[in-house]
Short mmCIF file of C-alpha atoms and ligand atoms in Angstrom, two decimals:
data_model
loop_
_atom_site.label_atom_id
_atom_site.label_comp_id
_atom_site.label_asym_id
_atom_site.label_seq_id
_atom_site.Cartn_x
_atom_site.Cartn_y
_atom_site.Cartn_z
CA MET A 143 103.51 11.10 -54.46
CA VAL A 144 99.79 11.72 -54.59
CA ASN A 145 98.98 14.88 -52.67
CA GLU A 146 95.67 15.73 -50.86
CA LEU A 147 94.03 17.32 -53.86
CA GLU A 148 94.94 14.63 -56.06
CA SER A 149 93.57 11.92 -53.81
CA GLU A 150 90.22 13.89 -53.29
CA ILE A 151 89.95 14.03 -57.03
CA LEU A 152 90.53 10.18 -57.40
CA ARG A 153 88.02 9.71 -54.47
CA LEU A 154 85.36 11.82 -56.09
CA LYS A 155 85.88 10.18 -59.44
CA GLN A 156 85.25 6.92 -57.99
CA GLU A 157 82.15 8.10 -55.91
CA LYS A 158 80.59 9.71 -58.87
CA GLY A 159 81.52 7.11 -61.63
CA ALA A 160 83.48 9.69 -63.64
CA MET A 161 86.16 9.46 -66.12
CA ILE A 162 88.84 11.94 -66.71
CA PHE A 163 90.41 12.72 -70.17
CA ALA A 164 93.49 14.90 -70.79
CA HIS A 165 94.66 16.13 -73.94
CA HIS A 166 98.55 15.85 -74.31
CA TYR A 167 98.94 19.61 -74.03
CA GLN A 168 97.56 19.72 -70.56
CA ILE A 169 99.85 20.50 -67.57
CA ASP A 170 101.62 17.35 -65.93
CA GLU A 171 99.53 17.51 -62.80
CA VAL A 172 96.30 17.16 -64.69
CA LYS A 173 97.82 14.50 -67.04
CA ALA A 174 98.82 12.58 -63.86
CA ILE A 175 95.38 12.24 -62.53
CA ALA A 176 93.66 11.37 -65.85
CA ASP A 177 92.33 7.93 -66.92
CA HIS A 178 93.28 8.65 -70.57
CA VAL A 179 95.68 11.11 -72.04
CA GLY A 180 95.61 11.31 -75.71
CA ASP A 181 95.09 13.21 -78.97
CA SER A 182 91.69 14.59 -80.11
CA LEU A 183 90.78 11.61 -82.09
CA GLU A 184 91.67 9.17 -79.06
CA MET A 185 89.70 11.43 -76.76
CA ALA A 186 86.65 11.40 -79.13
CA ARG A 187 86.78 7.61 -79.59
CA ILE A 188 87.55 6.53 -76.00
CA ALA A 189 85.02 8.99 -74.54
CA ALA A 190 82.35 7.70 -76.97
CA ASP A 191 82.93 4.07 -75.95
CA SER A 192 83.31 4.98 -72.19
CA GLU A 193 80.73 3.37 -69.85
CA ALA A 194 81.37 6.29 -67.28
CA ASP A 195 78.24 8.75 -66.68
CA ILE A 196 80.38 11.68 -66.19
CA LEU A 197 83.17 12.61 -68.45
CA VAL A 198 85.58 15.19 -67.34
CA ILE A 199 87.30 16.56 -70.40
CA CYS A 200 90.71 18.40 -69.73
CA GLY A 201 91.34 20.31 -72.84
CA VAL A 202 89.54 23.05 -74.74
CA SER A 203 85.91 23.63 -75.42
CA PHE A 204 85.59 21.94 -78.83
CA MET A 205 86.77 18.65 -77.16
CA ALA A 206 84.20 18.77 -74.50
CA GLU A 207 81.60 19.63 -77.19
CA THR A 208 82.70 16.62 -79.29
CA ALA A 209 82.24 14.38 -76.26
CA LYS A 210 78.78 15.71 -75.59
CA ILE A 211 77.74 15.29 -79.23
CA LEU A 212 78.85 11.62 -79.22
CA SER A 213 77.33 10.95 -75.69
CA PRO A 214 74.30 13.15 -75.17
CA SER A 215 72.94 11.20 -72.28
CA LYS A 216 76.29 11.60 -70.24
CA THR A 217 77.26 14.70 -68.10
CA VAL A 218 80.12 16.27 -69.77
CA LEU A 219 82.24 18.64 -67.58
CA LEU A 220 84.99 21.16 -68.96
CA PRO A 221 86.90 22.16 -65.85
CA ASN A 222 87.63 25.56 -67.20
CA LEU A 223 85.17 27.35 -69.39
CA GLY A 224 87.70 29.84 -70.31
CA ALA A 225 89.61 27.30 -72.39
CA GLY A 226 88.73 27.87 -76.00
CA CYS A 227 90.58 27.29 -79.24
CA PRO A 228 91.29 30.63 -81.16
CA MET A 229 91.43 28.64 -84.42
CA ALA A 230 87.93 27.14 -83.88
CA ASP A 231 86.59 30.64 -83.80
CA MET A 232 88.20 31.57 -87.09
CA VAL A 233 85.17 29.97 -89.09
CA THR A 234 81.42 30.16 -88.43
CA ALA A 235 78.32 27.97 -89.34
CA ASP A 236 77.30 30.91 -91.37
CA ASP A 237 80.48 31.02 -93.44
CA VAL A 238 80.05 27.16 -94.30
CA ARG A 239 76.48 27.73 -95.17
CA LYS A 240 77.31 30.48 -97.60
CA ALA A 241 80.14 28.47 -99.18
CA LYS A 242 77.68 25.47 -99.80
CA GLU A 243 74.85 27.68 -101.10
CA ALA A 244 77.39 29.32 -103.63
CA ASP A 245 78.58 25.56 -104.74
CA PRO A 246 76.17 22.95 -104.40
CA GLY A 247 78.84 20.42 -105.58
CA LEU A 248 80.93 21.27 -102.64
CA LYS A 249 81.45 18.85 -99.73
CA VAL A 250 82.78 20.35 -96.35
CA VAL A 251 85.53 18.73 -94.19
CA CYS A 252 85.78 20.42 -90.92
CA TYR A 253 88.77 19.84 -88.56
CA VAL A 254 87.52 18.76 -85.15
CA ASN A 255 88.98 22.07 -83.85
CA SER A 256 85.76 23.76 -84.76
CA SER A 257 82.36 24.62 -83.05
CA ALA A 258 79.42 22.22 -82.93
CA GLU A 259 77.59 24.58 -85.29
CA VAL A 260 80.18 24.49 -87.81
CA LYS A 261 80.40 20.61 -87.40
CA ALA A 262 76.53 20.52 -87.83
CA GLU A 263 77.02 22.37 -91.28
CA SER A 264 79.89 20.04 -92.53
CA ASP A 265 79.70 16.76 -94.39
CA ILE A 266 82.63 15.15 -92.33
CA CYS A 267 84.96 15.86 -89.42
CA CYS A 268 88.63 15.05 -89.30
CA THR A 269 91.46 15.26 -86.85
CA SER A 270 95.16 15.83 -87.56
CA SER A 271 95.76 12.06 -87.38
CA ASN A 272 93.18 11.06 -89.97
CA ALA A 273 92.79 14.21 -92.17
CA LEU A 274 94.51 12.57 -95.17
CA LYS A 275 92.24 9.39 -94.89
CA VAL A 276 89.15 11.34 -94.51
CA VAL A 277 89.83 13.47 -97.58
CA SER A 278 90.94 10.54 -99.84
CA ASN A 279 87.93 8.53 -98.94
CA LEU A 280 85.51 11.48 -99.66
CA GLU A 281 83.44 11.35 -102.74
CA ALA A 282 83.19 14.87 -103.90
CA GLU A 283 83.50 17.18 -107.02
CA ARG A 284 85.23 19.79 -104.83
CA ILE A 285 86.13 20.07 -101.05
CA LEU A 286 86.15 22.94 -98.80
CA PHE A 287 88.53 22.08 -95.73
CA VAL A 288 87.71 24.47 -92.70
CA PRO A 289 89.27 26.13 -90.65
CA ASP A 290 92.98 25.25 -90.65
CA GLN A 291 95.16 26.56 -93.56
CA ASN A 292 98.08 24.45 -92.69
CA LEU A 293 96.44 21.17 -92.10
CA GLY A 294 94.26 21.80 -95.19
CA GLY A 295 97.19 22.83 -97.31
CA TYR A 296 99.08 19.82 -96.06
CA VAL A 297 96.27 17.44 -97.09
CA SER A 298 95.74 19.20 -100.39
CA LYS A 299 99.53 18.65 -101.26
CA GLN A 300 99.08 14.96 -100.74
CA CYS A 301 95.98 14.67 -102.84
CA PRO A 302 96.94 16.69 -106.07
CA GLU A 303 94.07 15.02 -107.96
CA ARG A 304 91.44 16.60 -105.67
CA GLU A 305 90.07 20.07 -105.85
CA ILE A 306 90.24 21.35 -102.33
CA ALA A 307 89.69 24.90 -101.11
CA VAL A 308 91.18 25.72 -97.84
CA TRP A 309 89.89 28.31 -95.28
CA ARG A 310 92.45 30.84 -93.94
CA GLY A 311 92.18 29.86 -90.17
CA PHE A 312 95.27 28.94 -88.26
CA CYS A 313 96.61 27.90 -84.89
CA PRO A 314 98.48 30.83 -83.28
CA THR A 315 100.69 28.45 -81.26
CA HIS A 316 101.89 26.41 -84.47
CA HIS A 317 101.59 29.17 -87.08
CA ARG A 318 103.83 31.40 -85.12
CA VAL A 319 106.99 29.26 -85.87
CA GLU A 320 108.55 30.45 -89.19
CA SER A 321 111.26 28.61 -91.33
CA LEU A 322 113.98 31.01 -89.85
CA ASP A 323 113.26 29.77 -86.40
CA VAL A 324 113.64 26.09 -87.64
CA ALA A 325 116.83 26.91 -89.33
CA ARG A 326 118.22 28.47 -86.10
CA THR A 327 117.25 25.32 -83.95
CA MET A 328 118.29 22.80 -86.64
CA ALA A 329 121.64 24.68 -86.98
CA LYS A 330 122.14 23.86 -83.28
CA TYR A 331 121.11 20.19 -83.62
CA PRO A 332 122.23 19.45 -87.30
CA ASN A 333 121.77 15.60 -86.72
CA ALA A 334 118.36 15.70 -85.12
CA TYR A 335 115.31 14.09 -86.41
CA LEU A 336 112.56 16.80 -86.88
CA MET A 337 108.84 15.97 -86.16
CA VAL A 338 106.25 18.56 -86.51
CA HIS A 339 102.29 18.99 -86.18
CA PRO A 340 100.58 19.45 -89.43
CA GLU A 341 99.18 22.90 -87.98
CA CYS A 342 102.62 24.37 -88.74
CA ARG A 343 103.32 26.73 -91.71
CA PRO A 344 104.06 24.62 -95.06
CA GLU A 345 107.56 25.88 -95.08
CA VAL A 346 108.16 24.43 -91.60
CA LEU A 347 106.54 20.99 -92.71
CA ASP A 348 108.88 20.87 -95.68
CA TYR A 349 111.72 20.85 -93.32
CA ALA A 350 110.34 17.96 -91.25
CA ASP A 351 111.38 14.30 -91.26
CA PHE A 352 107.84 13.39 -89.86
CA VAL A 353 104.52 15.18 -89.81
CA GLY A 354 101.75 13.85 -87.47
CA SER A 355 99.33 14.45 -84.68
CA THR A 356 100.36 14.66 -81.16
CA SER A 357 100.02 10.97 -80.48
CA GLN A 358 101.68 9.86 -83.81
CA ILE A 359 104.61 12.10 -82.77
CA ILE A 360 104.70 10.38 -79.34
CA ASN A 361 104.47 7.03 -80.79
CA ARG A 362 107.09 7.55 -83.50
CA CYS A 363 109.53 8.64 -80.85
CA ARG A 364 109.52 5.35 -79.38
CA THR A 365 110.65 3.57 -82.52
CA ILE A 366 113.11 5.74 -84.28
CA GLU A 367 116.88 5.47 -83.77
CA ALA A 368 117.74 9.13 -83.67
CA GLN A 369 119.53 10.26 -80.62
CA THR A 370 118.38 13.72 -80.83
CA ILE A 371 114.73 14.67 -81.65
CA VAL A 372 113.35 18.19 -82.26
CA ILE A 373 109.52 18.41 -81.64
CA GLY A 374 107.56 21.01 -83.47
CA THR A 375 104.31 21.06 -81.48
CA GLU A 376 103.02 22.38 -78.31
CA VAL A 377 105.34 22.09 -75.29
CA GLY A 378 103.00 19.74 -73.37
CA VAL A 379 104.12 16.66 -75.23
CA ILE A 380 107.89 17.17 -74.21
CA SER A 381 107.45 15.81 -70.63
CA THR A 382 105.76 12.65 -71.94
CA ILE A 383 108.36 12.11 -74.66
CA ARG A 384 111.19 12.60 -72.30
CA ARG A 385 109.85 10.29 -69.73
CA GLU A 386 109.40 7.67 -72.50
CA ASN A 387 112.74 8.02 -74.00
CA PRO A 388 115.17 8.51 -71.28
CA GLY A 389 118.43 8.20 -73.28
CA LYS A 390 117.33 10.61 -76.00
CA GLU A 391 117.88 14.40 -76.29
CA ILE A 392 114.33 15.86 -76.73
CA VAL A 393 114.30 19.45 -77.89
CA LEU A 394 111.30 21.90 -78.46
CA LEU A 395 111.48 23.45 -81.96
CA ASP A 396 110.70 26.88 -80.50
CA ASP A 397 110.06 28.17 -77.04
CA VAL A 398 106.88 30.08 -78.36
CA MET A 399 105.23 26.79 -78.84
CA VAL A 400 102.78 27.23 -75.81
CA CYS A 401 98.96 27.02 -76.13
CA PRO A 402 97.71 29.40 -73.32
CA ASN A 403 94.21 27.94 -73.45
CA MET A 404 95.49 24.36 -72.90
CA LYS A 405 97.32 25.63 -69.72
CA LYS A 406 94.21 27.02 -68.21
CA THR A 407 93.03 23.88 -66.47
CA THR A 408 94.34 23.31 -63.02
CA LEU A 409 93.87 20.54 -60.67
CA GLU A 410 91.70 22.89 -58.57
CA ASP A 411 89.34 23.33 -61.61
CA VAL A 412 89.05 19.40 -62.09
CA TYR A 413 88.37 19.17 -58.28
CA ARG A 414 85.68 21.74 -58.33
CA VAL A 415 83.80 20.42 -61.29
CA LEU A 416 83.93 16.88 -60.00
CA ARG A 417 82.64 17.98 -56.51
CA ASP A 418 79.84 20.45 -57.65
CA GLY A 419 78.98 19.00 -61.20
CA THR A 420 79.33 22.52 -62.53
CA ASN A 421 80.50 23.52 -66.25
CA ALA A 422 78.28 20.98 -67.87
CA ILE A 423 78.49 21.35 -71.59
CA GLU A 424 75.12 21.46 -73.40
CA VAL A 425 74.63 21.32 -77.20
CA ASP A 426 71.28 22.25 -78.71
CA GLU A 427 69.79 18.87 -79.86
CA ASN A 428 69.08 19.94 -83.48
CA ILE A 429 72.72 21.07 -83.97
CA ARG A 430 74.04 17.87 -81.95
CA GLU A 431 72.20 15.62 -84.39
CA LYS A 432 73.61 17.29 -87.37
CA ALA A 433 77.27 17.48 -85.80
CA PHE A 434 77.08 13.78 -84.84
CA GLY A 435 76.57 12.94 -88.46
CA ALA A 436 79.83 14.56 -89.30
CA ILE A 437 81.91 13.10 -86.43
CA ASP A 438 80.30 9.71 -86.92
CA ALA A 439 81.20 9.63 -90.63
CA MET A 440 84.73 10.43 -89.47
CA LEU A 441 84.86 7.65 -86.94
CA LYS A 442 83.62 5.13 -89.81
CA VAL A 443 86.77 5.87 -91.77
CA ARG A 444 89.40 3.47 -90.73
P1 13P B 1058 95.84 16.68 -82.07
O1 13P B 1058 94.73 16.28 -83.07
O2 13P B 1058 97.18 16.20 -82.48
O3 13P B 1058 95.48 16.18 -80.73
O4 13P B 1058 95.83 18.20 -81.89
C1 13P B 1058 94.90 18.99 -81.52
C2 13P B 1058 95.31 20.39 -81.34
O5 13P B 1058 94.65 21.23 -80.93
C3 13P B 1058 96.69 20.79 -81.93
O6 13P B 1058 96.77 21.96 -81.77
FE1 SF4 B 1059 93.68 25.47 -80.52
FE2 SF4 B 1059 96.25 25.74 -81.37
FE3 SF4 B 1059 95.65 25.58 -78.80
FE4 SF4 B 1059 95.42 23.41 -80.44
S1 SF4 B 1059 97.28 24.38 -79.81
S2 SF4 B 1059 94.00 24.19 -78.94
S3 SF4 B 1059 94.83 24.59 -82.38
S4 SF4 B 1059 95.00 27.15 -80.17
#
């Protein structure tokens, strides 16, 4: 049932011509009032194509920045300004500049989980759902992949012919799970199908039956036969997968897979920014134009 706060949000959204986007890791109440729930790539694509004047991005700051980079004339609101991504902070624009100065033959692929400044210094962006395609299509003597060591390592393993250096960043939520944790869970569910996000450690990826982005995992669950599925990504996807697959047993790989930043956004935050127009994200135009080049190059890879 729609409560008072939810109906106020829906009313304000209509009145102001806003659209609400939520990442799969958001809390259920926030996902329930969103126009679109998706992974990073879907959020970037749909926000870029949207006709709304105001985009409310329920996720972490790099997602709102990405929307602003793609749609500079729109107002982009991040309901909770404290929602950041620790992995995105593990590489700086200066780090990327220095690496390029040291090797002019280097092309830089940046995971979308990065700041606008890092994107501005990179040749092309990628998300967890298209990283392999982006790297395979890139013409470069050598590649530097920033900031995620696990996604970078995963891509590098699939493209042995490419020379890829990988930055040492990581996602605290995914990197925390070790192979012993996987062994413990899989011993409890020996016939389960294991699906994991590529931000997990390589030894965890080696165990998996399927590696993919949040949306790829959710989509795959709809088509596989297995009765028990173990999910190795942030807990937020579990309610969606359970709802869509009522006859199946859906298990979270490890209880520690919670991203505190993705849980910061509340319905009250969404209501407040819609009502007051606060928390608008701005990106310096110089940086935005360059970062746009990296994101646009990614969006052209199909
Ligand atoms: P997706 O690209 O799967 O949406 O992942 C984003 C993210 O932050 C994962 O931790
Ligand atoms: Fe960043 Fe990890 Fe949270 Fe994704 S789950 S937003 S990579 S800290």
